[in-house]
Amino acid sequence: MTGDGAISSPEVPGPVAGGAGSLVKGGMAGLAGAVVNAGSQFLIVVALTRGLDTGTAGAVFTATTLCLMVAGILRLDSGNGLIYFIARSRRHGEQDISRYFRAALAPVIVLSILTAIIVIVWGDAITAVLLPNPAPAVSGAVTAAPGPDSVTAGSGGVMAGSGAVTVMLGAAIRTLAVALPVIVCADVLVSATRGLGSMRPTALLSGVLQPGAQFVLVGGLALTGAASGLSWTLPAAWAVPALPVLVLSALWLRRRVPSGPYVSGTAGEFWRYAAPRALGGAVQAVFQRLDIVIVAMLAGPEEAALYTAATRFKVVGQLVNQGLAQAVQPRLVRALAEGDLSLARKLYQTTTMWLVVLTWPLWLAYAALAPWLLRVFGDGYRHGAAVAAVLAATMMLATSCGMVDVVLIAAGHTASSMMNILGAIAVTVALDVLLVPAHGAFGAVLGWSGGVLAKNVLPLLQIARLYELRPFGVHSLPSLRPSRVEEAT
């Protein structure tokens, strides 16, 4: 493939071939999109915390977090399944890979539509579970209209009473349910483009277009007050950018994946591989975002807003990890499938070193500057410095383990990966239930920290025992000079 143009050869290996130098190049493409994505997501949080009161902002954060968590479950990890089958088919010279798309998307679409219908019908019941004790009206505001559902205005932005927060959350949940199938399918198709050897669609569509458009639309509505009185507009603005991502990724794939007849047995072959990871991917999606939902349920939307703002910077480390993981995953699959532990060790230690180099300065700076940085969200958020310090320390420890779960999955130990994540969720939920009611956002970050450490330490011990793979070693320092690293074959 030449750039993003026509396919010049069906056997171009893309990310599967090459060594550490091209790994870093591919990782930088993902990282470039990750930087824009992280910046846009951060600005969205700033716009919402500046333009809305903490209760309403917490309701929006809770709804969008719940949407992403459900979407992570419904995609059934079919995107990674497509990466695996596309990379394998191209390596063996197979031309017809379109059948794998049909096998992957059919159950995802059906489940997404059914889930959307259930959420729309039972939206009030879901809202009651998420907000069992609605937050009281904001004190000190000038009441615009009497009654418990009145919307009030103050210097901090649009203020809402407890009834308005409940209405906002219910409307947001239903609006995002309508967009759910589009959000899920867009994510699956963007993932599939990486199986064809290009990081550009992921960087441009998921890294730039979607979060950038979300910031423009959501930020514009929140800061100008244009969404006042229309509870569905903010979540709709957040969801709409998924549509062009879906269309553009589908068009990109259509140009490069010739259609062919459906082959009997393809679905069985695909889901025999993907089903174990579907459960693991669902558990992972829950683990990544459960904390915000728990805070909203146990401590109210105000604490959820504070927790979201103070932990917003964790997306930086997650996206850097994601950018490098997207480039290294096909190579790890190949190396471990062929028993090439030397290459697997080089890939693992290279990515770990780059994760540390790229993220540790950010975490140190965030821990030191948090009391001032958090003021950007408004005066009500400056007390999250302790949350930020725990976040920074935890992310530094997690980063030093490298992408251990990716290595474990690439080696075929999907069941072990799932059990590790289940254990991490159990630790998080237990600590949250114990600490959040009394300590709010700070208790939540302690629970999250315990879960993150469990999620990283368990697979670290497993890959060290099974394959003698460790995050640091002889390849660590040379990896910082990619131009001098011998290309792997």
CSV table of C-alpha atoms in Angstrom, one decimal:
chain,number,residue,atom,x,y,z
A,1,MET,CA,0.0,0.0,0.0
A,2,THR,CA,1.4,3.4,-0.9
A,3,GLY,CA,0.3,5.9,1.7
A,4,ASP,CA,-3.5,6.0,1.8
A,5,GLY,CA,-3.8,5.5,-1.9
A,6,ALA,CA,-4.6,2.4,-3.9
A,7,ILE,CA,-3.4,-1.0,-2.9
A,8,SER,CA,-0.2,-1.7,-4.8
A,9,SER,CA,0.3,-5.2,-3.4
A,10,PRO,CA,-2.0,-7.5,-1.4
A,11,GLU,CA,0.9,-8.8,0.6
A,12,VAL,CA,2.1,-5.6,2.2
A,13,PRO,CA,2.7,-6.6,5.8
A,14,GLY,CA,1.9,-3.2,7.4
A,15,PRO,CA,2.4,-3.3,11.1
A,16,VAL,CA,3.1,-7.0,11.3
A,17,ALA,CA,6.5,-6.7,9.7
A,18,GLY,CA,9.4,-4.5,10.7
A,19,GLY,CA,11.3,-4.0,13.9
A,20,ALA,CA,11.7,-1.5,16.7
A,21,GLY,CA,12.3,1.5,14.4
A,22,SER,CA,9.1,1.1,12.5
A,23,LEU,CA,7.3,0.2,15.8
A,24,VAL,CA,8.2,3.5,17.2
A,25,LYS,CA,7.1,5.2,13.9
A,26,GLY,CA,3.8,3.4,14.0
A,27,GLY,CA,3.4,4.2,17.7
A,28,MET,CA,4.1,7.9,17.1
A,29,ALA,CA,1.2,7.9,14.6
A,30,GLY,CA,-1.1,6.6,17.2
A,31,LEU,CA,0.4,8.9,19.8
A,32,ALA,CA,-0.2,11.9,17.6
A,33,GLY,CA,-3.8,11.1,17.5
A,34,ALA,CA,-3.8,10.3,21.2
A,35,VAL,CA,-2.4,13.8,22.0
A,36,VAL,CA,-5.1,15.5,20.1
A,37,ASN,CA,-7.7,13.2,21.6
A,38,ALA,CA,-6.5,13.8,25.2
A,39,GLY,CA,-6.4,17.6,24.6
A,40,SER,CA,-9.9,17.6,23.2
A,41,GLN,CA,-11.3,15.4,26.0
A,42,PHE,CA,-9.6,17.7,28.6
A,43,LEU,CA,-11.1,20.8,27.0
A,44,ILE,CA,-14.5,19.2,26.9
A,45,VAL,CA,-14.3,18.6,30.7
A,46,VAL,CA,-13.2,22.3,31.1
A,47,ALA,CA,-16.1,23.5,29.0
A,48,LEU,CA,-18.7,21.4,31.0
A,49,THR,CA,-17.3,22.3,34.4
A,50,ARG,CA,-17.1,26.0,33.5
A,51,GLY,CA,-20.5,26.2,31.8
A,52,LEU,CA,-22.6,24.0,34.1
A,53,ASP,CA,-23.0,23.6,37.8
A,54,THR,CA,-21.3,20.5,39.4
A,55,GLY,CA,-24.5,18.5,39.6
A,56,THR,CA,-25.5,18.9,35.9
A,57,ALA,CA,-21.9,18.4,34.8
A,58,GLY,CA,-21.8,15.2,36.9
A,59,ALA,CA,-25.0,14.0,35.3
A,60,VAL,CA,-23.4,14.5,31.8
A,61,PHE,CA,-20.2,12.8,32.8
A,62,THR,CA,-22.1,9.9,34.3
A,63,ALA,CA,-24.3,9.4,31.1
A,64,THR,CA,-21.4,9.6,28.7
A,65,THR,CA,-19.2,7.3,30.9
A,66,LEU,CA,-22.1,4.8,31.0
A,67,CYS,CA,-22.5,5.0,27.3
A,68,LEU,CA,-18.8,4.3,26.7
A,69,MET,CA,-18.9,1.4,29.2
A,70,VAL,CA,-21.9,-0.2,27.5
A,71,ALA,CA,-20.4,0.4,24.0
A,72,GLY,CA,-17.2,-1.4,25.2
A,73,ILE,CA,-19.3,-4.4,26.2
A,74,LEU,CA,-21.4,-4.4,23.0
A,75,ARG,CA,-18.5,-4.3,20.6
A,76,LEU,CA,-17.6,-7.8,21.8
A,77,ASP,CA,-14.0,-7.1,21.2
A,78,SER,CA,-14.8,-7.8,17.5
A,79,GLY,CA,-12.4,-5.0,16.4
A,80,ASN,CA,-9.4,-6.9,17.8
A,81,GLY,CA,-10.8,-10.1,16.3
A,82,LEU,CA,-10.9,-8.4,12.9
A,83,ILE,CA,-7.3,-7.3,13.3
A,84,TYR,CA,-6.2,-10.8,14.0
A,85,PHE,CA,-8.0,-12.4,11.0
A,86,ILE,CA,-7.1,-9.6,8.6
A,87,ALA,CA,-3.4,-9.8,9.5
A,88,ARG,CA,-3.4,-13.6,9.4
A,89,SER,CA,-5.3,-13.7,6.1
A,90,ARG,CA,-2.9,-11.2,4.4
A,91,ARG,CA,0.1,-13.1,5.7
A,92,HIS,CA,-1.2,-16.3,4.1
A,93,GLY,CA,-2.1,-14.5,0.8
A,94,GLU,CA,-5.9,-14.8,1.2
A,95,GLN,CA,-7.8,-12.2,-0.9
A,96,ASP,CA,-11.3,-12.4,0.4
A,97,ILE,CA,-11.5,-11.0,4.0
A,98,SER,CA,-14.9,-9.3,3.6
A,99,ARG,CA,-16.6,-12.4,5.1
A,100,TYR,CA,-15.0,-11.7,8.4
A,101,PHE,CA,-16.6,-8.2,8.6
A,102,ARG,CA,-20.0,-9.7,8.1
A,103,ALA,CA,-19.3,-12.3,10.8
A,104,ALA,CA,-18.1,-9.7,13.2
A,105,LEU,CA,-20.7,-7.0,12.7
A,106,ALA,CA,-24.0,-8.9,12.6
A,107,PRO,CA,-24.2,-9.8,16.3
A,108,VAL,CA,-22.7,-6.4,17.3
A,109,ILE,CA,-25.4,-4.5,15.4
A,110,VAL,CA,-28.3,-6.7,16.7
A,111,LEU,CA,-27.2,-6.4,20.3
A,112,SER,CA,-26.6,-2.7,20.1
A,113,ILE,CA,-30.1,-2.1,18.7
A,114,LEU,CA,-31.7,-4.3,21.3
A,115,THR,CA,-29.8,-2.5,24.1
A,116,ALA,CA,-30.8,0.9,22.8
A,117,ILE,CA,-34.5,-0.1,22.8
A,118,ILE,CA,-34.2,-1.4,26.4
A,119,VAL,CA,-32.5,1.8,27.6
A,120,ILE,CA,-35.1,4.0,25.9
A,121,VAL,CA,-38.0,2.1,27.4
A,122,TRP,CA,-36.5,1.8,30.9
A,123,GLY,CA,-34.7,5.1,31.0
A,124,ASP,CA,-36.5,6.3,34.2
A,125,ALA,CA,-35.7,3.2,36.1
A,126,ILE,CA,-32.0,3.4,35.1
A,127,THR,CA,-31.9,7.0,36.2
A,128,ALA,CA,-33.4,6.1,39.5
A,129,VAL,CA,-30.7,3.5,40.1
A,130,LEU,CA,-27.9,5.9,39.1
A,131,LEU,CA,-29.3,8.7,41.3
A,132,PRO,CA,-31.0,7.1,44.3
A,133,ASN,CA,-30.4,10.2,46.3
A,134,PRO,CA,-30.6,13.3,44.0
A,135,ALA,CA,-28.3,16.1,44.8
A,136,PRO,CA,-29.7,19.1,46.6
A,137,ALA,CA,-30.1,22.4,44.7
A,138,VAL,CA,-27.0,24.5,44.5
A,139,SER,CA,-26.9,27.0,47.4
A,140,GLY,CA,-26.2,30.7,46.9
A,141,ALA,CA,-27.7,30.9,43.4
A,142,VAL,CA,-30.3,33.4,42.3
A,143,THR,CA,-33.5,31.5,41.6
A,144,ALA,CA,-35.0,32.1,38.2
A,145,ALA,CA,-38.2,30.3,38.9
A,146,PRO,CA,-39.7,28.7,42.0
A,147,GLY,CA,-40.1,25.0,42.6
A,148,PRO,CA,-37.8,22.0,43.1
A,149,ASP,CA,-37.1,21.7,39.4
A,150,SER,CA,-36.2,25.3,38.9
A,151,VAL,CA,-33.0,26.2,36.9
A,152,THR,CA,-30.9,28.8,38.6
A,153,ALA,CA,-28.1,31.0,37.5
A,154,GLY,CA,-24.9,32.0,39.3
A,155,SER,CA,-21.3,33.1,38.6
A,156,GLY,CA,-20.2,29.5,38.1
A,157,GLY,CA,-22.4,28.9,35.1
A,158,VAL,CA,-25.9,27.4,34.6
A,159,MET,CA,-27.2,26.0,38.0
A,160,ALA,CA,-29.7,23.3,38.3
A,161,GLY,CA,-31.8,22.0,41.1
A,162,SER,CA,-32.0,18.3,42.1
A,163,GLY,CA,-35.0,17.7,39.8
A,164,ALA,CA,-33.3,19.3,36.9
A,165,VAL,CA,-30.2,17.1,37.4
A,166,THR,CA,-32.4,14.0,37.3
A,167,VAL,CA,-34.2,15.2,34.2
A,168,MET,CA,-30.8,15.9,32.6
A,169,LEU,CA,-29.5,12.5,33.3
A,170,GLY,CA,-32.6,10.7,32.1
A,171,ALA,CA,-32.6,12.7,28.8
A,172,ALA,CA,-28.9,12.1,28.3
A,173,ILE,CA,-29.3,8.4,28.8
A,174,ARG,CA,-32.1,8.1,26.2
A,175,THR,CA,-30.3,10.3,23.7
A,176,LEU,CA,-27.1,8.4,23.9
A,177,ALA,CA,-29.1,5.1,23.6
A,178,VAL,CA,-30.3,6.3,20.2
A,179,ALA,CA,-26.7,6.8,19.1
A,180,LEU,CA,-25.3,3.6,20.7
A,181,PRO,CA,-25.3,1.4,17.5
A,182,VAL,CA,-23.4,4.1,15.6
A,183,ILE,CA,-20.9,4.6,18.3
A,184,VAL,CA,-20.2,0.8,18.6
A,185,CYS,CA,-19.9,0.1,14.9
A,186,ALA,CA,-17.7,3.1,14.4
A,187,ASP,CA,-15.3,1.8,17.0
A,188,VAL,CA,-15.2,-1.7,15.4
A,189,LEU,CA,-14.5,-0.4,11.9
A,190,VAL,CA,-11.8,2.0,13.0
A,191,SER,CA,-10.1,-0.9,14.8
A,192,ALA,CA,-10.3,-3.1,11.6
A,193,THR,CA,-8.4,-0.5,9.6
A,194,ARG,CA,-5.3,-1.3,11.7
A,195,GLY,CA,-5.4,-4.9,10.5
A,196,LEU,CA,-4.7,-3.6,7.0
A,197,GLY,CA,-1.5,-2.0,8.1
A,198,SER,CA,-2.3,1.6,8.5
A,199,MET,CA,-2.5,3.7,11.7
A,200,ARG,CA,-3.6,6.8,9.8
A,201,PRO,CA,-7.4,6.2,10.0
A,202,THR,CA,-7.2,5.5,13.7
A,203,ALA,CA,-5.1,8.7,14.3
A,204,LEU,CA,-7.2,10.9,12.1
A,205,LEU,CA,-10.7,9.6,12.8
A,206,SER,CA,-10.6,8.4,16.4
A,207,GLY,CA,-7.8,10.7,17.5
A,208,VAL,CA,-8.6,14.0,15.7
A,209,LEU,CA,-12.0,14.1,14.0
A,210,GLN,CA,-14.3,12.6,16.7
A,211,PRO,CA,-12.9,14.3,19.8
A,212,GLY,CA,-12.2,17.6,18.0
A,213,ALA,CA,-15.8,17.7,16.8
A,214,GLN,CA,-17.1,16.8,20.2
A,215,PHE,CA,-15.2,19.7,21.8
A,216,VAL,CA,-16.5,22.2,19.2
A,217,LEU,CA,-20.1,21.1,19.6
A,218,VAL,CA,-20.2,20.3,23.3
A,219,GLY,CA,-18.0,23.2,24.3
A,220,GLY,CA,-19.9,25.7,22.2
A,221,LEU,CA,-23.2,24.6,23.7
A,222,ALA,CA,-22.0,24.5,27.3
A,223,LEU,CA,-20.1,27.8,27.3
A,224,THR,CA,-22.7,29.8,25.4
A,225,GLY,CA,-25.6,28.5,27.4
A,226,ALA,CA,-27.3,27.4,24.1
A,227,ALA,CA,-28.3,24.1,25.7
A,228,SER,CA,-30.2,25.7,28.5
A,229,GLY,CA,-33.7,24.1,28.8
A,230,LEU,CA,-32.9,21.4,26.2
A,231,SER,CA,-31.6,18.4,28.2
A,232,TRP,CA,-30.9,16.3,25.1
A,233,THR,CA,-28.6,18.8,23.3
A,234,LEU,CA,-25.3,18.2,25.1
A,235,PRO,CA,-25.4,14.4,24.9
A,236,ALA,CA,-26.5,14.6,21.3
A,237,ALA,CA,-23.6,17.0,20.5
A,238,TRP,CA,-21.2,14.5,22.2
A,239,ALA,CA,-22.6,11.6,20.2
A,240,VAL,CA,-23.0,13.1,16.7
A,241,PRO,CA,-19.3,13.0,15.6
A,242,ALA,CA,-19.4,9.2,15.7
A,243,LEU,CA,-21.5,9.2,12.6
A,244,PRO,CA,-18.9,10.7,10.2
A,245,VAL,CA,-16.3,8.4,11.8
A,246,LEU,CA,-18.5,5.4,11.0
A,247,VAL,CA,-19.1,6.6,7.4
A,248,LEU,CA,-15.5,7.5,6.6
A,249,SER,CA,-14.0,4.3,8.1
A,250,ALA,CA,-16.5,2.2,6.2
A,251,LEU,CA,-15.6,4.0,2.9
A,252,TRP,CA,-11.8,3.6,3.7
A,253,LEU,CA,-12.3,-0.2,4.2
A,254,ARG,CA,-14.6,-0.6,1.2
A,255,ARG,CA,-11.8,0.7,-1.1
A,256,ARG,CA,-9.4,-1.8,0.3
A,257,VAL,CA,-11.5,-4.9,1.1
A,258,PRO,CA,-13.0,-6.4,-2.0
A,259,SER,CA,-16.4,-8.0,-1.4
A,260,GLY,CA,-16.9,-11.7,-2.0
A,261,PRO,CA,-19.3,-14.5,-1.3
A,262,TYR,CA,-20.0,-15.4,2.3
A,263,VAL,CA,-18.3,-18.7,3.2
A,264,SER,CA,-20.2,-21.1,5.4
A,265,GLY,CA,-18.5,-21.5,8.8
A,266,THR,CA,-16.8,-18.1,8.8
A,267,ALA,CA,-18.9,-16.9,11.8
A,268,GLY,CA,-18.0,-20.0,13.8
A,269,GLU,CA,-14.3,-19.6,13.0
A,270,PHE,CA,-14.4,-15.9,13.9
A,271,TRP,CA,-16.3,-16.2,17.2
A,272,ARG,CA,-14.4,-19.3,18.4
A,273,TYR,CA,-11.4,-16.9,18.5
A,274,ALA,CA,-13.2,-13.7,19.5
A,275,ALA,CA,-15.7,-15.1,22.1
A,276,PRO,CA,-13.3,-15.5,25.0
A,277,ARG,CA,-11.9,-12.0,24.4
A,278,ALA,CA,-15.4,-10.6,24.0
A,279,LEU,CA,-16.0,-11.3,27.7
A,280,GLY,CA,-12.5,-10.1,28.5
A,281,GLY,CA,-13.1,-6.9,26.5
A,282,ALA,CA,-16.4,-6.3,28.2
A,283,VAL,CA,-14.8,-6.7,31.6
A,284,GLN,CA,-12.0,-4.3,30.6
A,285,ALA,CA,-14.6,-1.7,29.4
A,286,VAL,CA,-16.3,-1.9,32.8
A,287,PHE,CA,-13.1,-1.6,34.7
A,288,GLN,CA,-12.0,1.5,32.8
A,289,ARG,CA,-15.1,3.5,33.6
A,290,LEU,CA,-16.9,1.9,36.5
A,291,ASP,CA,-15.4,4.3,39.0
A,292,ILE,CA,-17.3,7.4,37.8
A,293,VAL,CA,-20.6,5.6,37.8
A,294,ILE,CA,-20.0,4.2,41.3
A,295,VAL,CA,-19.1,7.7,42.6
A,296,ALA,CA,-22.4,9.1,41.2
A,297,MET,CA,-24.4,6.3,42.8
A,298,LEU,CA,-22.7,6.4,46.2
A,299,ALA,CA,-21.7,10.1,46.6
A,300,GLY,CA,-23.9,12.0,44.1
A,301,PRO,CA,-23.2,13.8,40.8
A,302,GLU,CA,-21.2,16.6,42.4
A,303,GLU,CA,-18.6,14.2,43.7
A,304,ALA,CA,-18.7,12.5,40.3
A,305,ALA,CA,-17.9,15.8,38.6
A,306,LEU,CA,-15.0,16.5,41.0
A,307,TYR,CA,-13.6,13.0,40.5
A,308,THR,CA,-13.9,13.2,36.7
A,309,ALA,CA,-12.1,16.6,36.6
A,310,ALA,CA,-9.3,15.5,39.0
A,311,THR,CA,-8.7,12.2,37.1
A,312,ARG,CA,-9.1,13.6,33.6
A,313,PHE,CA,-5.4,13.6,33.1
A,314,LYS,CA,-5.3,9.8,33.4
A,315,VAL,CA,-6.5,9.7,29.8
A,316,VAL,CA,-3.1,11.0,28.8
A,317,GLY,CA,-1.3,7.8,30.0
A,318,GLN,CA,-4.1,5.6,28.7
A,319,LEU,CA,-3.9,7.1,25.3
A,320,VAL,CA,-0.1,6.9,25.1
A,321,ASN,CA,-0.4,3.3,26.0
A,322,GLN,CA,-3.1,2.8,23.5
A,323,GLY,CA,-1.2,4.4,20.7
A,324,LEU,CA,1.8,2.2,21.2
A,325,ALA,CA,-0.3,-0.9,21.8
A,326,GLN,CA,-2.1,-0.4,18.5
A,327,ALA,CA,1.2,-0.5,16.7
A,328,VAL,CA,2.8,-3.4,18.7
A,329,GLN,CA,-0.1,-5.8,19.0
A,330,PRO,CA,0.0,-7.5,15.6
A,331,ARG,CA,3.8,-8.0,16.0
A,332,LEU,CA,3.5,-9.5,19.4
A,333,VAL,CA,0.9,-12.0,18.1
A,334,ARG,CA,3.2,-13.0,15.3
A,335,ALA,CA,6.3,-13.2,17.5
A,336,LEU,CA,4.7,-15.3,20.3
A,337,ALA,CA,2.8,-17.5,17.8
A,338,GLU,CA,6.2,-18.4,16.2
A,339,GLY,CA,7.9,-18.8,19.5
A,340,ASP,CA,10.2,-15.9,18.9
A,341,LEU,CA,10.7,-14.8,22.5
A,342,SER,CA,13.7,-12.7,21.6
A,343,LEU,CA,11.6,-10.5,19.3
A,344,ALA,CA,8.7,-10.5,21.9
A,345,ARG,CA,11.2,-9.4,24.6
A,346,LYS,CA,12.5,-6.6,22.4
A,347,LEU,CA,9.0,-5.3,21.6
A,348,TYR,CA,7.9,-5.5,25.2
A,349,GLN,CA,10.9,-3.7,26.6
A,350,THR,CA,10.9,-1.1,23.8
A,351,THR,CA,7.3,-0.1,24.4
A,352,THR,CA,7.8,-0.1,28.2
A,353,MET,CA,10.8,2.3,27.9
A,354,TRP,CA,8.9,4.6,25.6
A,355,LEU,CA,5.9,4.6,27.9
A,356,VAL,CA,8.1,5.6,30.9
A,357,VAL,CA,9.9,8.3,28.9
A,358,LEU,CA,6.7,9.8,27.5
A,359,THR,CA,4.5,9.7,30.6
A,360,TRP,CA,6.6,10.0,33.8
A,361,PRO,CA,7.4,13.7,33.3
A,362,LEU,CA,3.7,14.3,32.8
A,363,TRP,CA,2.7,12.5,36.0
A,364,LEU,CA,5.4,14.2,38.1
A,365,ALA,CA,4.4,17.6,36.7
A,366,TYR,CA,0.7,16.9,37.3
A,367,ALA,CA,1.2,15.8,40.9
A,368,ALA,CA,3.3,18.9,41.6
A,369,LEU,CA,1.0,21.4,39.8
A,370,ALA,CA,-2.4,19.9,40.5
A,371,PRO,CA,-3.5,22.5,43.1
A,372,TRP,CA,-3.1,25.2,40.4
A,373,LEU,CA,-4.1,23.1,37.3
A,374,LEU,CA,-7.4,22.0,38.8
A,375,ARG,CA,-8.5,25.7,39.1
A,376,VAL,CA,-9.0,25.7,35.3
A,377,PHE,CA,-12.2,23.7,36.0
A,378,GLY,CA,-13.5,26.3,38.4
A,379,ASP,CA,-13.2,27.1,42.1
A,380,GLY,CA,-15.3,24.0,43.1
A,381,TYR,CA,-12.6,21.6,41.8
A,382,ARG,CA,-9.4,22.9,43.4
A,383,HIS,CA,-9.8,20.5,46.3
A,384,GLY,CA,-9.0,17.5,44.1
A,385,ALA,CA,-5.2,17.8,44.5
A,386,ALA,CA,-5.0,14.8,46.8
A,387,VAL,CA,-6.9,12.8,44.1
A,388,ALA,CA,-4.4,14.0,41.5
A,389,ALA,CA,-1.4,12.9,43.6
A,390,VAL,CA,-2.8,9.3,44.1
A,391,LEU,CA,-3.6,9.2,40.3
A,392,ALA,CA,-0.1,10.3,39.3
A,393,ALA,CA,1.7,7.8,41.6
A,394,THR,CA,-0.5,4.9,40.5
A,395,MET,CA,-0.1,5.7,36.8
A,396,MET,CA,3.7,5.8,37.2
A,397,LEU,CA,3.7,2.4,38.8
A,398,ALA,CA,1.4,1.0,36.2
A,399,THR,CA,3.4,2.4,33.3
A,400,SER,CA,6.6,0.8,34.7
A,401,CYS,CA,4.9,-2.6,34.2
A,402,GLY,CA,4.5,-1.9,30.5
A,403,MET,CA,1.6,-3.2,28.4
A,404,VAL,CA,1.5,-6.5,30.3
A,405,ASP,CA,-2.1,-7.4,29.4
A,406,VAL,CA,-1.4,-6.9,25.7
A,407,VAL,CA,1.5,-9.3,26.0
A,408,LEU,CA,-0.6,-11.9,27.9
A,409,ILE,CA,-3.4,-11.7,25.3
A,410,ALA,CA,-0.9,-11.9,22.4
A,411,ALA,CA,0.5,-15.1,23.9
A,412,GLY,CA,-3.0,-16.6,23.8
A,413,HIS,CA,-3.8,-16.4,27.6
A,414,THR,CA,-7.1,-14.7,27.2
A,415,ALA,CA,-8.7,-16.6,30.1
A,416,SER,CA,-5.9,-15.5,32.4
A,417,SER,CA,-6.3,-11.9,31.2
A,418,MET,CA,-10.1,-12.0,31.9
A,419,MET,CA,-9.5,-13.4,35.4
A,420,ASN,CA,-7.0,-10.7,36.2
A,421,ILE,CA,-9.4,-8.0,35.1
A,422,LEU,CA,-12.2,-9.6,37.1
A,423,GLY,CA,-9.9,-9.6,40.1
A,424,ALA,CA,-9.1,-5.9,39.6
A,425,ILE,CA,-12.8,-5.0,39.3
A,426,ALA,CA,-13.5,-6.9,42.6
A,427,VAL,CA,-10.7,-4.9,44.3
A,428,THR,CA,-12.0,-1.6,42.9
A,429,VAL,CA,-15.7,-2.3,43.9
A,430,ALA,CA,-14.8,-3.5,47.4
A,431,LEU,CA,-12.6,-0.4,48.1
A,432,ASP,CA,-15.2,1.9,46.5
A,433,VAL,CA,-18.0,0.6,48.6
A,434,LEU,CA,-15.9,0.9,51.7
A,435,LEU,CA,-14.3,4.3,51.0
A,436,VAL,CA,-16.6,6.4,48.7
A,437,PRO,CA,-19.5,7.0,51.0
A,438,ALA,CA,-17.2,8.6,53.6
A,439,HIS,CA,-14.5,10.1,51.4
A,440,GLY,CA,-16.2,10.8,48.1
A,441,ALA,CA,-13.8,11.3,45.2
A,442,PHE,CA,-10.7,10.6,47.3
A,443,GLY,CA,-12.1,7.2,48.3
A,444,ALA,CA,-12.9,6.5,44.7
A,445,VAL,CA,-9.3,7.2,43.5
A,446,LEU,CA,-8.0,4.9,46.2
A,447,GLY,CA,-10.3,2.1,45.0
A,448,TRP,CA,-9.3,2.8,41.4
A,449,SER,CA,-5.6,2.7,42.4
A,450,GLY,CA,-6.0,-0.7,44.1
A,451,GLY,CA,-7.7,-2.1,41.0
A,452,VAL,CA,-5.1,-0.7,38.6
A,453,LEU,CA,-2.2,-2.2,40.6
A,454,ALA,CA,-3.9,-5.6,40.7
A,455,LYS,CA,-4.5,-5.4,36.9
A,456,ASN,CA,-0.9,-4.8,36.2
A,457,VAL,CA,1.0,-6.8,38.8
A,458,LEU,CA,-0.9,-10.1,38.2
A,459,PRO,CA,-0.1,-10.4,34.4
A,460,LEU,CA,3.4,-9.1,35.1
A,461,LEU,CA,4.0,-12.1,37.4
A,462,GLN,CA,2.4,-14.4,34.9
A,463,ILE,CA,4.5,-13.5,31.8
A,464,ALA,CA,7.7,-13.5,33.9
A,465,ARG,CA,6.9,-17.0,35.0
A,466,LEU,CA,5.8,-18.4,31.7
A,467,TYR,CA,8.1,-16.6,29.2
A,468,GLU,CA,10.7,-14.9,31.4
A,469,LEU,CA,9.6,-11.5,29.9
A,470,ARG,CA,10.3,-8.5,32.0
A,471,PRO,CA,9.5,-4.8,31.3
A,472,PHE,CA,13.2,-3.7,31.5
A,473,GLY,CA,16.3,-5.3,30.2
A,474,VAL,CA,19.0,-5.2,27.5
A,475,HIS,CA,16.6,-3.6,24.9
A,476,SER,CA,15.4,-0.7,27.1
A,477,LEU,CA,18.1,1.9,26.6
A,478,PRO,CA,18.9,1.1,22.9
A,479,SER,CA,15.2,1.5,22.1
A,480,LEU,CA,15.5,5.2,22.7
A,481,ARG,CA,17.7,5.3,19.6
A,482,PRO,CA,15.3,3.7,17.1
A,483,SER,CA,17.5,4.6,14.0
A,484,ARG,CA,20.3,2.4,15.4
A,485,VAL,CA,18.1,-0.6,16.3
A,486,GLU,CA,18.5,-3.5,14.0
A,487,GLU,CA,15.2,-4.2,12.2
A,488,ALA,CA,13.5,-7.4,13.2
A,489,THR,CA,12.3,-9.8,10.6
